[in-house]
Amino acid sequence: KNEVEQSPQNLTAQEGEFITINCSYSVGISALHWLQQHPGGGIVSLFMLSSGKKKHGRLIATINIQEKHSSLHITASHPRDSAVYICAVWNYGGSQGNLIFGKGTKLSVKP
Amino acid sequence: DVKVTQSSRYLVKRTGEKVFLECVQDMDHENMFWYRQDPGLGLRLIYFSYDVKMKEKGDIPEGYSVSREKKERFSLILESASTNQTSMYLCASSRGRSYQPQHFGDGTRLSIL
């Protein structure tokens, strides 16, 4: 079983829809990282969080430490949000190198 | 903004060649990382470095080596390239010893023929 599971693997939405991507993990963590990868390949850091909720523009990330679960929400989705969204966690007590990645959720937003 | 620059976006090499992938960051970050990304497998850590001349193996170091002679530059070396090393390679950097966001380069898509 993977230590970081994302769902769904693929998601197609219509422009304007509210989108939720889920991340569940089975290890104790120090922090969780949401990343975005566009079709060209480059990866951009969206959020790093260890508790509660963070918001940036139309993106909201939440984490529930007790339930070992995080969600990434996109409000008023737009075709430019089409990308792969990756969840990654730092294993509690692990080194900086011990970042465990999910396999990603591929989002396609249709106009 | 942090800039992580990888030397090539696309690279084609032949089996048995020695291949160098270069990565440079401009924000004086202590930590640098090399990952490979394959369909269905996600990102996997090859090597990372906390400081100049320091390196540590990640999850899949076999067939690779690294060099960090200067703080801003981290090189990945494929000693004798093989077809199973065809992949997307991503470099990242981050600050300090606490958990900080990693900043990624645009990636190098390497094909070994």
Short mmCIF file of N, CA, C and O in Angstrom, two decimals, chain B residues 4-5 7 15 19 22 31 34 39-40 54 61 63 78 86 88-89 102 104 109:
data_model
loop_
_atom_site.label_atom_id
_atom_site.label_comp_id
_atom_site.label_asym_id
_atom_site.label_seq_id
_atom_site.Cartn_x
_atom_site.Cartn_y
_atom_site.Cartn_z
N VAL B 4 15.29 27.89 -10.29
CA VAL B 4 16.06 26.67 -10.41
C VAL B 4 16.15 26.36 -11.89
O VAL B 4 15.12 26.16 -12.54
N THR B 5 17.34 26.32 -12.40
CA THR B 5 17.55 26.17 -13.84
C THR B 5 18.23 24.85 -14.14
O THR B 5 19.29 24.54 -13.59
N SER B 7 19.89 22.47 -17.15
CA SER B 7 20.67 22.83 -18.34
C SER B 7 19.96 22.51 -19.65
O SER B 7 20.14 23.21 -20.64
N THR B 15 23.05 4.46 -25.33
CA THR B 15 23.40 3.49 -24.30
C THR B 15 24.91 3.46 -24.11
O THR B 15 25.67 3.44 -25.09
N VAL B 19 26.45 10.65 -19.00
CA VAL B 19 25.53 11.77 -19.17
C VAL B 19 25.58 12.67 -17.94
O VAL B 19 25.56 12.19 -16.80
N GLU B 22 22.77 19.12 -15.36
CA GLU B 22 23.20 20.20 -14.47
C GLU B 22 22.01 20.95 -13.92
O GLU B 22 21.00 21.15 -14.61
N ASN B 31 19.83 23.12 0.49
CA ASN B 31 19.43 21.77 0.09
C ASN B 31 19.13 21.69 -1.40
O ASN B 31 18.47 22.56 -1.95
N TRP B 34 17.69 15.68 -6.54
CA TRP B 34 17.43 15.15 -7.89
C TRP B 34 16.37 14.05 -7.79
O TRP B 34 16.49 13.12 -6.98
N PRO B 39 5.70 7.63 -15.48
CA PRO B 39 4.24 7.43 -15.45
C PRO B 39 3.85 6.31 -14.49
O PRO B 39 4.43 5.23 -14.49
N GLY B 40 2.87 6.60 -13.65
CA GLY B 40 2.38 5.60 -12.72
C GLY B 40 3.22 5.42 -11.46
O GLY B 40 2.79 4.74 -10.52
N MET B 54 28.61 17.51 0.09
CA MET B 54 27.85 16.54 0.87
C MET B 54 26.76 15.94 0.00
O MET B 54 26.11 16.65 -0.77
N PRO B 61 19.27 5.27 -5.99
CA PRO B 61 20.56 5.84 -6.42
C PRO B 61 21.35 4.99 -7.41
O PRO B 61 22.31 5.48 -8.02
N GLY B 63 23.07 3.37 -10.35
CA GLY B 63 23.33 3.81 -11.72
C GLY B 63 23.56 5.31 -11.84
O GLY B 63 23.82 5.80 -12.94
N LEU B 78 24.97 10.12 -14.97
CA LEU B 78 24.66 8.74 -15.33
C LEU B 78 25.97 8.15 -15.86
O LEU B 78 26.44 8.53 -16.93
N THR B 86 15.72 6.19 -19.22
CA THR B 86 14.88 7.13 -19.96
C THR B 86 13.77 7.60 -19.03
O THR B 86 13.01 6.79 -18.49
N MET B 88 11.87 11.53 -17.05
CA MET B 88 11.90 12.97 -16.77
C MET B 88 12.70 13.14 -15.47
O MET B 88 12.40 12.50 -14.46
N TYR B 89 13.69 14.02 -15.52
CA TYR B 89 14.53 14.30 -14.34
C TYR B 89 14.25 15.71 -13.85
O TYR B 89 14.28 16.67 -14.62
N GLN B 102 9.92 22.96 -1.40
CA GLN B 102 10.94 22.71 -2.42
C GLN B 102 10.56 23.45 -3.70
O GLN B 102 9.40 23.47 -4.10
N PHE B 104 11.22 23.74 -7.74
CA PHE B 104 11.62 22.82 -8.80
C PHE B 104 12.05 23.54 -10.07
O PHE B 104 11.54 24.62 -10.40
N ARG B 109 13.79 16.07 -19.99
CA ARG B 109 13.26 14.80 -20.51
C ARG B 109 14.40 14.10 -21.24
O ARG B 109 14.84 14.56 -22.31
#
